[in-house]
PDB file of C-alpha atoms in Angstrom:
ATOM      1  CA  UNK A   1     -12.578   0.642 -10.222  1.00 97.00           C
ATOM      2  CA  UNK A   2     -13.758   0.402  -6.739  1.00 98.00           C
ATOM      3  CA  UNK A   3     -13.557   3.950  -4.661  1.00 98.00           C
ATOM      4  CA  UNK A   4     -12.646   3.598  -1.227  1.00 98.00           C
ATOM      5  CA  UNK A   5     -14.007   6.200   0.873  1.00 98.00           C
ATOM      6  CA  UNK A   6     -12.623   7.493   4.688  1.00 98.00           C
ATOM      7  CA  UNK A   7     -14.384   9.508   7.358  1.00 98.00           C
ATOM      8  CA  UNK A   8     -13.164  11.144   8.517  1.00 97.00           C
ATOM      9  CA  UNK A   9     -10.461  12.854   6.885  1.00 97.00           C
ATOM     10  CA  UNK A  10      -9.152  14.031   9.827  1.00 97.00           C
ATOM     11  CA  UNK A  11      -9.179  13.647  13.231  1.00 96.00           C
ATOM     12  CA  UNK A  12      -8.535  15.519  16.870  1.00 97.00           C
ATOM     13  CA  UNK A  13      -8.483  13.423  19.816  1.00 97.00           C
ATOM     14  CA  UNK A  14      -6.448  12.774  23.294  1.00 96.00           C
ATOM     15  CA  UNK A  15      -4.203  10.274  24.617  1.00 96.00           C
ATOM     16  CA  UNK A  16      -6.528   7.655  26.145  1.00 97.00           C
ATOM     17  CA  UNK A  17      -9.873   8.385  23.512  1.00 97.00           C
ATOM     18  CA  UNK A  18     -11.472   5.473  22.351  1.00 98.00           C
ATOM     19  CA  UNK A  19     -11.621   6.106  18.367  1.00 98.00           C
ATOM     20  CA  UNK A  20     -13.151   5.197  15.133  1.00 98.00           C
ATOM     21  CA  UNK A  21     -12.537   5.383  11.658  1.00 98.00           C
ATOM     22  CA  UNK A  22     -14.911   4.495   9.031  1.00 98.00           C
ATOM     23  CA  UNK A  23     -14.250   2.970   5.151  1.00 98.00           C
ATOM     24  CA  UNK A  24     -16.708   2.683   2.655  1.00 98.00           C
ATOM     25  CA  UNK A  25     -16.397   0.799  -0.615  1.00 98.00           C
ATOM     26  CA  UNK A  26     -18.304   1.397  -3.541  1.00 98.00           C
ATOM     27  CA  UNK A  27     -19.407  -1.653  -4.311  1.00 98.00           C
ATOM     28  CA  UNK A  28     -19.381  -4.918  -1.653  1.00 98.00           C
ATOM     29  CA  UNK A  29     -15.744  -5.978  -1.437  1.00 97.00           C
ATOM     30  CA  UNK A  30     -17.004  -9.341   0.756  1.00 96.00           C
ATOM     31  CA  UNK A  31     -14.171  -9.282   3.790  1.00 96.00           C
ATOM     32  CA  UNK A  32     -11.577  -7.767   1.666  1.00 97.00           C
ATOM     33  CA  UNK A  33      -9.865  -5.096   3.555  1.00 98.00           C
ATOM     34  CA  UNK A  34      -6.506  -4.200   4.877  1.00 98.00           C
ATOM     35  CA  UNK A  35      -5.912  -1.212   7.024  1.00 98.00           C
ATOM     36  CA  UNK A  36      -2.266   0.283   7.491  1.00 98.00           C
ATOM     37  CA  UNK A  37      -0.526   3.086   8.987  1.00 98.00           C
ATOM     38  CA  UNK A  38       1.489   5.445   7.588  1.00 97.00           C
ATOM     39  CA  UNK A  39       4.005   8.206   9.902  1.00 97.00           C
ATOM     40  CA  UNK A  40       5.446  11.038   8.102  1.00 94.00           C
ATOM     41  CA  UNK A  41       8.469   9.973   5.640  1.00 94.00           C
ATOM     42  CA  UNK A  42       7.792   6.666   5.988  1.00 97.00           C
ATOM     43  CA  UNK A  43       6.282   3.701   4.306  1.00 98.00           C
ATOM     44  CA  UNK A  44       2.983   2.189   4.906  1.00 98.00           C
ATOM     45  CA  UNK A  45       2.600  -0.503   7.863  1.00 98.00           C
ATOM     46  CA  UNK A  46      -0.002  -3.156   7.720  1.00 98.00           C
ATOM     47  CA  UNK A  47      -2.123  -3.293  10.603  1.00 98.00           C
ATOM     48  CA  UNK A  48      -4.877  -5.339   9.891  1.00 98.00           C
ATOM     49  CA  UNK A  49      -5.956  -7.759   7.003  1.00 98.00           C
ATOM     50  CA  UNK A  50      -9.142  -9.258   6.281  1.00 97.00           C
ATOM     51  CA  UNK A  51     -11.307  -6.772   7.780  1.00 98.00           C
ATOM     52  CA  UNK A  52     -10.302  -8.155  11.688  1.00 98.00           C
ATOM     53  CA  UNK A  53      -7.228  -9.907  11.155  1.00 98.00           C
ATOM     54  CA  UNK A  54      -4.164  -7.901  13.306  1.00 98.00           C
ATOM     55  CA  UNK A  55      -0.943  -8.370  11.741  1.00 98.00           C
ATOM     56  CA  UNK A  56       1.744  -9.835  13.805  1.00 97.00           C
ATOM     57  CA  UNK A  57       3.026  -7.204  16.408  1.00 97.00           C
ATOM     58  CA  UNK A  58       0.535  -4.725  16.528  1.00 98.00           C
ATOM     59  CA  UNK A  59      -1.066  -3.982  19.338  1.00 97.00           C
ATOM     60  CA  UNK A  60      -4.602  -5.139  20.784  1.00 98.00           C
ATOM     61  CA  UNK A  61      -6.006  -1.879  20.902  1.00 98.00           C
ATOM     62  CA  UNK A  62      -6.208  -1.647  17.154  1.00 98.00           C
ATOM     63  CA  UNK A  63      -9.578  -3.863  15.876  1.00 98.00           C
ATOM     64  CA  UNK A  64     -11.570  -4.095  13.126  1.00 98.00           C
ATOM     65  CA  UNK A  65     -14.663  -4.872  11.538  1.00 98.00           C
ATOM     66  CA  UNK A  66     -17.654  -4.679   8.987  1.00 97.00           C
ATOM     67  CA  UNK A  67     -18.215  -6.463   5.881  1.00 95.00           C
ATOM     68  CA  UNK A  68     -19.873  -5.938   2.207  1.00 96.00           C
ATOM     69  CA  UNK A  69     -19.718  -2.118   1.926  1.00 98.00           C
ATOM     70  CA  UNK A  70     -19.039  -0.744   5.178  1.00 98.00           C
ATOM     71  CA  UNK A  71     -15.949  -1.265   7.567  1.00 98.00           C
ATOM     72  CA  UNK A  72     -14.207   0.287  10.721  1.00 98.00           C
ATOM     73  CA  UNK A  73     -11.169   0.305  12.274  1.00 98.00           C
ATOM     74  CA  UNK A  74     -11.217   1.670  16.196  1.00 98.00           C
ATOM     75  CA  UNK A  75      -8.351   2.155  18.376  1.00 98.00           C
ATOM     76  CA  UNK A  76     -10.084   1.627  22.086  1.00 97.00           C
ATOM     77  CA  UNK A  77      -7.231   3.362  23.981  1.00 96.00           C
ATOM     78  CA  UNK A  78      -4.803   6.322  21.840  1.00 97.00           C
ATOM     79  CA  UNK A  79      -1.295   6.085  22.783  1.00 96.00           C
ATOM     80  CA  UNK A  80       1.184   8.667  21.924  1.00 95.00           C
ATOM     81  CA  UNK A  81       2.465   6.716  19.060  1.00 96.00           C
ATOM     82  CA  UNK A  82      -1.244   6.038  17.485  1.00 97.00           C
ATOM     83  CA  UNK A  83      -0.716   9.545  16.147  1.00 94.00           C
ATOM     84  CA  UNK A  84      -0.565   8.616  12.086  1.00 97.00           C
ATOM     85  CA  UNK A  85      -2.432   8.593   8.906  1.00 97.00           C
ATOM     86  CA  UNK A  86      -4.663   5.629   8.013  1.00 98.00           C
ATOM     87  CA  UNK A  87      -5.756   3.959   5.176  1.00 98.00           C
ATOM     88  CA  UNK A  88      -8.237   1.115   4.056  1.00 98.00           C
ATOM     89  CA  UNK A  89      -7.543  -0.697   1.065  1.00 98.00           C
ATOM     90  CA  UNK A  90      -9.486  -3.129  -1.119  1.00 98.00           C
ATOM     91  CA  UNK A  91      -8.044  -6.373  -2.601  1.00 98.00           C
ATOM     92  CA  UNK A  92     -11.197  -7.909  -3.646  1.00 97.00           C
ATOM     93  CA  UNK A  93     -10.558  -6.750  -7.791  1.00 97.00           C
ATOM     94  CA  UNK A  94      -8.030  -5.216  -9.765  1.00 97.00           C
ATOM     95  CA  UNK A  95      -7.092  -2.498  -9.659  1.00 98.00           C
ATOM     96  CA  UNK A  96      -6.197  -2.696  -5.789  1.00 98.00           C
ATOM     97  CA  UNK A  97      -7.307   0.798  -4.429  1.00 98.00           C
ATOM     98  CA  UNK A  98      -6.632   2.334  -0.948  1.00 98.00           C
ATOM     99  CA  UNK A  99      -8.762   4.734   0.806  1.00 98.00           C
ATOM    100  CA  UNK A 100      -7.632   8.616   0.678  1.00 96.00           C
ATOM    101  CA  UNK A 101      -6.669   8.368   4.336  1.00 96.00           C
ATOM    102  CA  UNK A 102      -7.654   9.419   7.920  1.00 97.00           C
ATOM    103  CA  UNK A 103      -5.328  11.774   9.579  1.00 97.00           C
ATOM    104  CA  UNK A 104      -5.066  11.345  13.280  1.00 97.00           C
ATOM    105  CA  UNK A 105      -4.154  14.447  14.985  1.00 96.00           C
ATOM    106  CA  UNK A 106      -3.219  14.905  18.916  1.00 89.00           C
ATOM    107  CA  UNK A 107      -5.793  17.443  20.576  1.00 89.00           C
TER     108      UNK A 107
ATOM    109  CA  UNK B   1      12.692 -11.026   8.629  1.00 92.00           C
ATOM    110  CA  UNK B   2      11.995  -9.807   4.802  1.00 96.00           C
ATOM    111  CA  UNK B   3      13.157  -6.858   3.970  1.00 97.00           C
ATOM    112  CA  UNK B   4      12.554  -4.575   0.539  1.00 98.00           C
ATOM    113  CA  UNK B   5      14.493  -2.118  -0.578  1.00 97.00           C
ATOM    114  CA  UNK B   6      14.514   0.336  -3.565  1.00 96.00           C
ATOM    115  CA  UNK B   7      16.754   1.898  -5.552  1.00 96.00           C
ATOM    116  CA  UNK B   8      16.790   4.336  -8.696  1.00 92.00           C
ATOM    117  CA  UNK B   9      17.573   7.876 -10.200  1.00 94.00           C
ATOM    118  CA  UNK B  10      15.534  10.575  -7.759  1.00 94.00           C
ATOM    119  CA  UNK B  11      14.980  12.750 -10.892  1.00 97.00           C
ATOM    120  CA  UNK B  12      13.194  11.957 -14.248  1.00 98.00           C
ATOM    121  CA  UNK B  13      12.942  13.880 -17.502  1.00 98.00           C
ATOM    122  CA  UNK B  14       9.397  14.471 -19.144  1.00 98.00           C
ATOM    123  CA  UNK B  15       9.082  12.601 -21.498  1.00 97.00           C
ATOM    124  CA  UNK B  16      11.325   9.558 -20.584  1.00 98.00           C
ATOM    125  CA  UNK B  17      11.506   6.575 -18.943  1.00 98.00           C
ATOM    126  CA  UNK B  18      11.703   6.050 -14.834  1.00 98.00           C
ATOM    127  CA  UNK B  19      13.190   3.099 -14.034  1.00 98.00           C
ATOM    128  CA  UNK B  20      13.196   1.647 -10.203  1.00 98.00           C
ATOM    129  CA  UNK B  21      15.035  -1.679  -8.471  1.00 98.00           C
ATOM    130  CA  UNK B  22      13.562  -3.430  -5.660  1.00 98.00           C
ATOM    131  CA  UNK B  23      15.886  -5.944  -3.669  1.00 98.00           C
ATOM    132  CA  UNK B  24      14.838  -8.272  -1.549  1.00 97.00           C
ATOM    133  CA  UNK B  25      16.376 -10.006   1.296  1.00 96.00           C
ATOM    134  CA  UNK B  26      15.760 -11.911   4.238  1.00 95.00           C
ATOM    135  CA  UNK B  27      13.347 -14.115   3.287  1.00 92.00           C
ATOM    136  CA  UNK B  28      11.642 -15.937   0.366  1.00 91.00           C
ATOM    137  CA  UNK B  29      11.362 -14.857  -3.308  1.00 92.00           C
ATOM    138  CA  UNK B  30       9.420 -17.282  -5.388  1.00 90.00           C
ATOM    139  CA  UNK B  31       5.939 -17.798  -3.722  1.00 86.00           C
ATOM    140  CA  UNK B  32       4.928 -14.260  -3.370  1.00 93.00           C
ATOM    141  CA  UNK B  33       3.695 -11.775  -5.938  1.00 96.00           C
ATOM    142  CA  UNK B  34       6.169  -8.092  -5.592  1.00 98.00           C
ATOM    143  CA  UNK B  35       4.350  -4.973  -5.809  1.00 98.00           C
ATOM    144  CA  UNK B  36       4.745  -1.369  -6.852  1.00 98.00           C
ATOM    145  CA  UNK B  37       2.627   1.316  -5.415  1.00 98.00           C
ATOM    146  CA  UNK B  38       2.962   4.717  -5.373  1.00 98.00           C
ATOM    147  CA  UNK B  39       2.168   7.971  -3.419  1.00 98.00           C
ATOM    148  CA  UNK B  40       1.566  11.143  -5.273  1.00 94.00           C
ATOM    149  CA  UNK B  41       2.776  14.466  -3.107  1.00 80.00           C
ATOM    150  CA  UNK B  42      -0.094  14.854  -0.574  1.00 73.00           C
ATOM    151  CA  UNK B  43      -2.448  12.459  -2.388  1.00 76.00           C
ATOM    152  CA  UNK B  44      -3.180   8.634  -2.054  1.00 87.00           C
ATOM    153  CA  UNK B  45      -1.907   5.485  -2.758  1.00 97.00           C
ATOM    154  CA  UNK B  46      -2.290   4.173  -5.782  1.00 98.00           C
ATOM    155  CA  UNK B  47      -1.513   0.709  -6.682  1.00 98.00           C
ATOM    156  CA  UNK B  48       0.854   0.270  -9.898  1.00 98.00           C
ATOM    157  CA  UNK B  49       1.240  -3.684 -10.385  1.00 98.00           C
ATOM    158  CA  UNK B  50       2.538  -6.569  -9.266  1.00 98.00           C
ATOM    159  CA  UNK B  51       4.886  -9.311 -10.465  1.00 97.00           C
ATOM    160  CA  UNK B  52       5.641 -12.641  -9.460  1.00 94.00           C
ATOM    161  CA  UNK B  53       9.249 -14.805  -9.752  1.00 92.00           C
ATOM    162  CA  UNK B  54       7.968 -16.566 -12.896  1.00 94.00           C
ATOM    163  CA  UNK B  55       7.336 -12.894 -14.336  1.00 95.00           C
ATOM    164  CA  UNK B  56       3.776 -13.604 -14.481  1.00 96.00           C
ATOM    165  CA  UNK B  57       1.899  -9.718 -13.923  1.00 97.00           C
ATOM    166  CA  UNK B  58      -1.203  -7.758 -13.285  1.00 97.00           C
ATOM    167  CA  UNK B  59      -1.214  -3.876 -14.148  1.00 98.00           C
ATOM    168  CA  UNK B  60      -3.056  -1.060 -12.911  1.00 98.00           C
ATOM    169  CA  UNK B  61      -5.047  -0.498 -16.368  1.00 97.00           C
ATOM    170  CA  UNK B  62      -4.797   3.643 -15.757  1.00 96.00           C
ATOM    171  CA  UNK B  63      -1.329   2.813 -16.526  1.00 97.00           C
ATOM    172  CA  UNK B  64      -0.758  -0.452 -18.414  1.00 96.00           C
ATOM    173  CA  UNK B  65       0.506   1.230 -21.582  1.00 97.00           C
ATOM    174  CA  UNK B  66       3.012   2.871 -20.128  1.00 98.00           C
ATOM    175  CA  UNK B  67       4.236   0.129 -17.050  1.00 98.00           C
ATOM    176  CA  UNK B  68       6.580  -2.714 -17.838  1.00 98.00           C
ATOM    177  CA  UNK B  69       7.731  -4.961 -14.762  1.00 98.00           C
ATOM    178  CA  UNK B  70      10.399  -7.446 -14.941  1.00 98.00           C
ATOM    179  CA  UNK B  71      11.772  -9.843 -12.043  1.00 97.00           C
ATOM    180  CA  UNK B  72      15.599 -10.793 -12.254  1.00 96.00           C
ATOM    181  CA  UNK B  73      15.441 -14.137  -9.169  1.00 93.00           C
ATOM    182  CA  UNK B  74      19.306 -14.624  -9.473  1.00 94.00           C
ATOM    183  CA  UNK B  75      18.789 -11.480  -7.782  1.00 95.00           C
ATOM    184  CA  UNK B  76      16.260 -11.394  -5.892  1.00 95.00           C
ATOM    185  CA  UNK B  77      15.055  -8.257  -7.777  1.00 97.00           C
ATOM    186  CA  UNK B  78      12.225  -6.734  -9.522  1.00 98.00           C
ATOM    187  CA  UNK B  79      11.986  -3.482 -11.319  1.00 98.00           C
ATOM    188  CA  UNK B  80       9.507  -1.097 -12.921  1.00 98.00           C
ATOM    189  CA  UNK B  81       9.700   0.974 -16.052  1.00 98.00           C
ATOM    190  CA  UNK B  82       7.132   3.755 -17.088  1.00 98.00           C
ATOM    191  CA  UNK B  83       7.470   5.031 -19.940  1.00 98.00           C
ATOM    192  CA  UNK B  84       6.593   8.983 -20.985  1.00 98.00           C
ATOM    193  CA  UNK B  85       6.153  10.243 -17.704  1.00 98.00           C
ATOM    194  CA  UNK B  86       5.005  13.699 -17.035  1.00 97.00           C
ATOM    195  CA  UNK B  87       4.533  16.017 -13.987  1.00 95.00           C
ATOM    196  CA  UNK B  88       1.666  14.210 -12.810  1.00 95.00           C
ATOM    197  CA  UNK B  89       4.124  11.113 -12.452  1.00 97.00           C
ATOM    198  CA  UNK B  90       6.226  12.266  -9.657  1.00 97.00           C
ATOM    199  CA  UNK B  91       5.501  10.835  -6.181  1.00 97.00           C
ATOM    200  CA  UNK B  92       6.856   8.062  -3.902  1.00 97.00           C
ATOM    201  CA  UNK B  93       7.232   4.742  -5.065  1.00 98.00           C
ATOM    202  CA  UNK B  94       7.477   1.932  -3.242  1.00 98.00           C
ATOM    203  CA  UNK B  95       7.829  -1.574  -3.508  1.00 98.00           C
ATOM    204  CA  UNK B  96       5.938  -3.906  -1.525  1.00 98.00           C
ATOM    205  CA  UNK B  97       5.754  -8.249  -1.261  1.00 98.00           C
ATOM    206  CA  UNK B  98       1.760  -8.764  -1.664  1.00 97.00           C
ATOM    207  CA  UNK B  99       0.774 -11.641   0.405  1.00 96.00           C
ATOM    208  CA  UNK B 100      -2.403 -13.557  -0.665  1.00 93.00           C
ATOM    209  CA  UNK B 101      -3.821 -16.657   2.185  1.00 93.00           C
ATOM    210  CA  UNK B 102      -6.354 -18.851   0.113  1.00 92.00           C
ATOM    211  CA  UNK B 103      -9.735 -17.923   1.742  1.00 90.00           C
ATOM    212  CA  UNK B 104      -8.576 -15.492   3.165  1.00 91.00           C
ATOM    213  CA  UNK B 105      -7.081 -12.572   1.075  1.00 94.00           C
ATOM    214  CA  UNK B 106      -4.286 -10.766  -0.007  1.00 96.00           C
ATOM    215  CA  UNK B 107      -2.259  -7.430   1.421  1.00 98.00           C
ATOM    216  CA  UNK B 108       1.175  -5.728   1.083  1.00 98.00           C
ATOM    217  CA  UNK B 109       3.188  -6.559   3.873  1.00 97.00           C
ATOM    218  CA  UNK B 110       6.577  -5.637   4.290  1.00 98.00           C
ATOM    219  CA  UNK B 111       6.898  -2.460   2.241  1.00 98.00           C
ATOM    220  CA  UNK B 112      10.134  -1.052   0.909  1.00 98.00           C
ATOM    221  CA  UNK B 113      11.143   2.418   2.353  1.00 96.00           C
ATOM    222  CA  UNK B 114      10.196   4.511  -0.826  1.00 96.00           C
ATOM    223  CA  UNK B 115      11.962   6.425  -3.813  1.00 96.00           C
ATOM    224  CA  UNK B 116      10.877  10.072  -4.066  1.00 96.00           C
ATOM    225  CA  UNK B 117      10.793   9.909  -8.072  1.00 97.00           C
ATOM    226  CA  UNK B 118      10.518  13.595  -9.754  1.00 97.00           C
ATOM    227  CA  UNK B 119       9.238  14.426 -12.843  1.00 97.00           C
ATOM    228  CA  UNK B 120      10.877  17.305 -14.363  1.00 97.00           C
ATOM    229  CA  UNK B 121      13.217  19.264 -16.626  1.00 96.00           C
TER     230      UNK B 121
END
């Protein structure tokens, strides 16, 4: 299986910090990564697929990038609502694993 | 707009069988592959399998002898059965429509709302 590694696990920051989020895979996963976030009680939301891709809706601020082994997702301005746990995931080989999450805390 | 949602008995015996229903509505079934995943209490996700409306499936091998997933398209349903669950079973389980773009890739996208599943006498 392919381990999915975040840093880091958690987070402090402000409303208005430019942040970054790093995944790792264990073995090069080509441009195969989704991020999504996840709010307390509820179900996972994509964000972005194919390593840059933004889903539909979501808002500029959220990019990402990286390829092989090595991949980040930054949010260039935290809004109140950017406050969530994030999580890469890898659907270059069965079975699909995520990341173990990054949780983004207000300061 | 697609939407998923799930439906089964909140608590489980050791031993037996869990059984969840995913409905979906609002969009289309055939053309897609439908996904379980699940979320252990304060842990990770960790992806279960995935069927598509022929029945055609791909399992999570840490749990392929235990993980049975059937598709019923006069319903737009699929469902998952796994079989001698223990403690270690019990999380969140959602069901999710895995989208896959030639050249692209593939990612879950909507996901159901989740059934809190416990394991226990």
């Amino acid at each position: 299986d392919i381990q999915m590694t975040q840093s880091p696990s958690s987070l402090s920051a402000s409303v208005g910090d430019r942040v970054t989020i790093t995944c790792r895979a264990s073995q090069s996963i080509s441009s195969n990564l989704n991020w999504y976030q996840q709010k307390p009680g509820k179900a996972p939301k994509l964000l972005i697929y194919a390593v840059s891709s933004l889903q539909s809706g979501v808002p500029l601020r959220f990019s990402g990038s990286g390829s092989g082994t090595d991949f980040t997702l930054t949010i260039s301005s935290l809004q109140p609502e950017d406050f969530a746990t994030y999580c890469c995931q890898q659907s270059y080989s069965i079975p699909y694993t995520f990341g173990q999450g990054t949780k983004l805390e207000i300061k | 707009q697609v939407q998923l949602q799930g439906s089964g008995p909140g608590l489980v015996k050791p031993s037996e069988t869990l059984s969840l229903t995913c409905t979906v509505s609002g969009g289309s079934f055939s053309g897609y592959y439908w996904s379980w995943i699940r979320q252990s209490p304060g842990k990770g996700l960790e992806w279960v399998g995935y069927i598509d409306y022929t029945g055609s499936t791909n399992y999570n091998p840490s749990l392929k002898s235990r993980v049975t997933l059937s598709v019923d398209t006069s319903k737009n349903q699929f469902s998952l059965r796994l079989s001698s669950v223990t403690a270690a079973d019990t999380a969140v389980y959602y069901c999710a429509r895995r989208v896959a773009v030639s050249g692209t890739g593939n990612w879950f996208d909507p996901w159901g709302q989740g059934a809190l599943v416990t394991v226990s006498s």
